[in-house]
Structure formats: structure tokens, C-alpha cells
XYZ file of C-alpha atoms in Angstrom:
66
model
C -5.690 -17.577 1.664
C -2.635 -15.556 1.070
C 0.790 -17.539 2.025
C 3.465 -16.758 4.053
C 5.352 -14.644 1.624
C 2.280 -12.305 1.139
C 1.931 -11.767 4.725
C 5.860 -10.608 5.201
C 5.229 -7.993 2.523
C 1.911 -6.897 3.306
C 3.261 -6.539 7.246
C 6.547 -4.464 5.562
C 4.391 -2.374 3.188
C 1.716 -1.984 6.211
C 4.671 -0.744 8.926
C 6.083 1.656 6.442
C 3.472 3.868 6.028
C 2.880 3.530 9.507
C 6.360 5.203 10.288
C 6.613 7.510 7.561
C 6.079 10.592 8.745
C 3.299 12.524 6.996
C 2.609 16.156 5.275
C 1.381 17.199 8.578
C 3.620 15.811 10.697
C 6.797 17.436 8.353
C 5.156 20.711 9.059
C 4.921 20.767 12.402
C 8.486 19.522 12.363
C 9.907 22.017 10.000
C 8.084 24.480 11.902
C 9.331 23.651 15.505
C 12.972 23.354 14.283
C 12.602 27.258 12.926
C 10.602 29.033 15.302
C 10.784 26.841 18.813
C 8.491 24.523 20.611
C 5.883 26.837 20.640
C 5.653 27.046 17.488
C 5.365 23.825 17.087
C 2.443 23.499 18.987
C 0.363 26.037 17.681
C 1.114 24.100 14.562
C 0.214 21.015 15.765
C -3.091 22.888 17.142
C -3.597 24.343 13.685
C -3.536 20.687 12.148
C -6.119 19.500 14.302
C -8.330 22.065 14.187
C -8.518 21.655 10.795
C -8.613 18.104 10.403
C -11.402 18.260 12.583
C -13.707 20.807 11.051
C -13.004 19.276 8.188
C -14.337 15.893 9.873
C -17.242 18.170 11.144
C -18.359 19.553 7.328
C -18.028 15.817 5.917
C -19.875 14.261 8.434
C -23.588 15.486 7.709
C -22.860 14.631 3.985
C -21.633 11.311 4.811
C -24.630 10.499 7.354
C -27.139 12.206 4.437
C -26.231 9.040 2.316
C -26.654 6.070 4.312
């Protein structure tokens, strides 16, 4: 059973990647600070779709397997 001390810097390590932003989010930033909000949320958009078709291709492979 991990002691005190382990838990403090698992729970640091654990919230920092939690609020650092990632690739995708930096993109949609950078892109909403240069062209506007709407911008911004087609970027957003563009993230998602992909992430999810992504999600979508992996899936059958994934399911295949178990």
C-alpha cells in the first residue's frame, strides 16, 4: 500500500496532465486567437470529427480481438 508521500505525488503528477492543455486544445487556441471565434469552432468541430472516426475505424478491430 503506497504511503502518504506517494499519494501527494501521484495526485500532483495526476492534476498536471489534467490541466495541461493538449495538441488539440493549442490548436484550436492558436487558431481562435488568429482567425476569430468561428474559427475556433470549426476547429474544435474538425478535432472531433476526427477523433471520432478515428474511434469509429478502431473500434471493429478492437471488438475483432476479444
Amino acid at each position: 500500500m503506497p504511503d502518504f508521500a506517494e499519494w501527494w505525488v501521484y495526485l500532483g503528477a495526476a492534476l498536471l496532465i489534467a490541466f495541461v492543455p493538449g495538441p488539440g486544445m493549442l490548436y484550436v487556441l492558436a487558431r481562435s486567437i488568429r482567425g476569430g471565434s468561428r474559427e475556433g469552432v470549426l476547429s474544435a468541430f474538425g478535432n472531433t470529427l476526427g477523433a471520432s472516426l478515428h474511434e469509429c475505424w478502431r473500434l471493429p478491430s478492437v471488438c475483432r480481438r476479444s
